[in-house]
Short mmCIF file of C-alpha atoms and ligand atoms in Angstrom, two decimals:
data_model
loop_
_atom_site.label_atom_id
_atom_site.label_comp_id
_atom_site.label_asym_id
_atom_site.label_seq_id
_atom_site.Cartn_x
_atom_site.Cartn_y
_atom_site.Cartn_z
CA UNK A 1 -0.19 0.25 0.30
CA UNK A 2 0.98 3.44 -0.45
CA UNK A 3 2.66 5.52 2.01
CA UNK A 4 0.08 7.65 4.23
CA UNK A 5 0.29 11.57 2.97
CA UNK A 6 1.97 14.45 5.29
CA UNK A 7 0.51 17.91 5.31
CA UNK A 8 3.19 20.24 6.74
CA UNK A 9 1.66 23.13 7.43
CA UNK A 10 4.88 26.21 7.36
CA UNK A 11 4.47 29.27 9.56
CA UNK A 12 4.47 28.44 13.49
CA UNK A 13 5.00 25.05 12.93
CA UNK A 14 8.09 24.41 10.88
CA UNK A 15 9.36 27.96 10.98
CA UNK A 16 9.26 32.24 12.74
CA UNK A 17 8.82 34.35 10.20
CA UNK A 18 9.01 38.02 11.15
CA UNK A 19 9.44 41.52 9.60
CA UNK A 20 11.40 41.90 12.66
CA UNK A 21 14.62 40.13 13.65
CA UNK A 22 14.65 38.61 17.20
CA UNK A 23 17.34 38.34 19.55
CA UNK A 24 19.19 36.97 17.34
CA UNK A 25 20.66 36.14 13.39
CA UNK A 26 18.13 34.93 10.84
CA UNK A 27 18.50 31.53 9.60
CA UNK A 28 17.22 32.87 5.99
CA UNK A 29 15.58 35.97 4.78
CA UNK A 30 12.40 36.09 2.29
CA UNK A 31 11.42 39.39 1.50
CA UNK A 32 10.95 41.78 4.63
CA UNK A 33 11.18 38.66 6.32
CA UNK A 34 13.13 37.28 9.10
CA UNK A 35 13.42 33.36 9.32
CA UNK A 36 13.80 31.19 12.01
CA UNK A 37 13.93 27.41 11.58
CA UNK A 38 12.35 25.59 14.56
CA UNK A 39 14.60 23.60 16.62
CA UNK A 40 15.54 19.77 15.00
CA UNK A 41 13.54 20.89 11.28
CA UNK A 42 16.67 18.87 9.11
CA UNK A 43 15.70 15.95 11.46
CA UNK A 44 12.70 15.91 11.56
CA UNK A 45 12.17 16.70 7.54
CA UNK A 46 14.42 13.83 6.78
CA UNK A 47 12.76 11.61 9.02
CA UNK A 48 8.97 12.38 7.94
CA UNK A 49 10.09 12.15 4.21
CA UNK A 50 11.21 7.66 4.84
CA UNK A 51 7.98 7.28 6.78
CA UNK A 52 4.86 9.14 4.69
CA UNK A 53 4.08 10.64 1.46
CA UNK A 54 5.00 14.31 2.16
CA UNK A 55 3.39 17.51 0.94
CA UNK A 56 3.19 21.30 2.05
CA UNK A 57 -0.23 23.29 2.79
CA UNK A 58 -0.17 26.67 3.87
CA UNK A 59 -1.89 29.56 4.00
CA UNK A 60 0.19 32.28 3.22
CA UNK A 61 0.62 34.11 -0.67
CA UNK A 62 2.00 31.01 -2.79
CA UNK A 63 5.31 33.65 -3.71
CA UNK A 64 5.84 32.98 -0.35
CA UNK A 65 5.56 29.54 0.48
CA UNK A 66 7.63 28.36 -2.29
CA UNK A 67 10.28 30.16 -1.10
CA UNK A 68 10.07 28.92 1.69
CA UNK A 69 9.96 25.33 1.07
CA UNK A 70 13.08 25.86 -1.39
CA UNK A 71 14.49 27.20 1.76
CA UNK A 72 14.02 24.96 4.07
CA UNK A 73 13.07 21.60 1.44
CA UNK A 74 16.46 19.25 0.85
CA UNK A 75 14.69 18.18 -2.08
CA UNK A 76 11.29 20.14 -2.99
CA UNK A 77 11.18 18.19 -5.79
CA UNK A 78 9.57 15.20 -4.40
CA UNK A 79 6.89 17.60 -2.39
CA UNK A 80 3.86 15.61 -3.43
CA UNK A 81 2.18 19.44 -3.75
CA UNK A 82 3.07 22.78 -2.02
CA UNK A 83 -0.03 24.63 -1.59
CA UNK A 84 -1.30 28.46 -0.44
CA UNK A 85 -3.21 30.32 0.55
CA UNK A 86 -5.28 30.41 -2.89
CA UNK A 87 -6.79 26.91 -1.77
CA UNK A 88 -7.90 27.74 1.67
CA UNK A 89 -11.35 29.03 2.46
CA UNK A 90 -11.99 31.91 4.00
CA UNK A 91 -14.53 31.44 7.44
CA UNK A 92 -15.47 35.00 9.69
CA UNK A 93 -15.19 33.83 13.27
CA UNK A 94 -17.79 35.77 14.81
CA UNK A 95 -16.47 34.99 18.57
CA UNK A 96 -13.34 36.52 17.06
CA UNK A 97 -15.23 38.79 14.95
CA UNK A 98 -12.07 38.18 12.54
CA UNK A 99 -11.32 35.72 9.18
CA UNK A 100 -9.59 32.92 9.55
CA UNK A 101 -8.05 30.18 6.70
CA UNK A 102 -9.51 26.66 6.70
CA UNK A 103 -7.99 24.10 5.05
CA UNK A 104 -10.71 21.83 3.00
CA UNK A 105 -9.05 18.20 2.89
CA UNK A 106 -12.11 17.27 0.97
CA UNK A 107 -9.70 18.90 -2.22
CA UNK A 108 -6.60 16.74 -1.29
CA UNK A 109 -9.51 13.70 -1.29
CA UNK A 110 -10.19 14.76 -4.48
CA UNK A 111 -6.49 14.40 -5.90
CA UNK A 112 -6.87 10.35 -4.60
CA UNK A 113 -6.15 10.46 -1.15
CA UNK A 114 -8.35 8.40 1.22
CA UNK A 115 -8.35 10.71 4.41
CA UNK A 116 -7.80 7.74 6.50
CA UNK A 117 -4.51 7.94 4.77
CA UNK A 118 -3.60 11.60 5.76
CA UNK A 119 -2.40 13.53 8.68
CA UNK A 120 -1.99 17.04 8.52
CA UNK A 121 0.60 18.80 10.95
CA UNK A 122 -0.73 22.20 11.76
CA UNK A 123 -0.37 24.32 14.95
CA UNK A 124 -3.73 26.04 14.07
CA UNK A 125 -7.10 24.60 15.52
CA UNK A 126 -9.08 26.76 13.49
CA UNK A 127 -7.51 25.69 9.66
CA UNK A 128 -8.24 21.90 10.32
CA UNK A 129 -12.09 22.63 12.24
CA UNK A 130 -13.65 19.95 9.61
CA UNK A 131 -10.86 17.63 10.13
CA UNK A 132 -10.07 17.06 13.55
CA UNK A 133 -9.36 13.28 12.69
CA UNK A 134 -6.41 14.57 10.78
CA UNK A 135 -5.34 16.47 12.56
CA UNK A 136 -1.81 16.82 14.68
CA UNK A 137 -1.66 19.93 16.61
CA UNK A 138 1.87 20.95 17.19
CA UNK A 139 2.40 24.19 20.01
CA UNK A 140 2.48 27.42 17.76
CA UNK A 141 6.32 28.57 17.54
CA UNK A 142 7.55 31.69 17.57
CA UNK A 143 11.20 31.27 17.64
CA UNK A 144 11.92 30.01 20.79
CA UNK A 145 15.50 28.41 20.63
CA UNK A 146 14.57 25.35 23.01
CA UNK A 147 11.55 24.31 21.45
CA UNK A 148 11.84 20.55 21.36
CA UNK A 149 8.55 20.18 19.62
CA UNK A 150 10.00 18.56 16.45
CA UNK A 151 12.30 16.47 17.98
CA UNK A 152 9.31 14.63 20.03
CA UNK A 153 7.07 13.98 17.98
CA UNK A 154 8.93 11.39 16.09
CA UNK A 155 8.00 8.41 18.06
CA UNK A 156 4.80 9.32 17.52
CA UNK A 157 4.52 9.65 13.93
CA UNK A 158 6.31 6.76 13.62
CA UNK A 159 3.29 4.54 15.15
CA UNK A 160 0.68 6.57 12.88
CA UNK A 161 2.36 5.92 9.45
CA UNK A 162 1.72 2.13 10.90
CA UNK A 163 -1.79 2.57 11.15
CA UNK A 164 -4.62 1.52 9.10
CA UNK A 165 -7.18 4.31 9.78
CA UNK A 166 -5.04 7.73 11.11
CA UNK A 167 -8.66 9.15 12.67
CA UNK A 168 -9.51 6.54 14.96
CA UNK A 169 -6.26 7.53 16.77
CA UNK A 170 -6.58 9.95 19.30
CA UNK A 171 -3.93 12.65 18.50
CA UNK A 172 -4.78 15.93 20.92
CA UNK A 173 -2.83 14.14 24.05
CA UNK A 174 0.79 13.09 22.00
CA UNK A 175 2.82 15.30 24.79
MG1 LIG B 201 0.51 28.16 10.86
#
């Protein structure tokens, strides 16, 4: 059987990009942004590419998303897709009186990926409001040097990549 599909968010999941530098030099720059990689990013990407088919879906602009992808992935041409804001759906949250971007996995299903075998790692709960069974949430990353989420989630991902139906596995308490 094909490997499961792992869809990765970028901002506050794999990197933190800020218009102002933090207390240290950024790992890279893109447009006007100072880009900080989440600790253990390269180890994380090397591991998940062995266990999953990997794709990227961010609610940022297409230009930014492709720029970051080419900076951080050692082999971006191997990604199954790289999607940006154009593939998201804008929704309004009346409680916070604000808009947010929703990632509707039906678009992924249409590509032929059964949703029982699709996992999405995203710091935002709102983005996957319709698909919490496919969602593995990390704490958002804002440039902390001692962040360990990417390292600590790897054993759980190694388990998940072997299950038949990802949606039946409780993913809220992995920490
Ligand atoms: Mg994010």
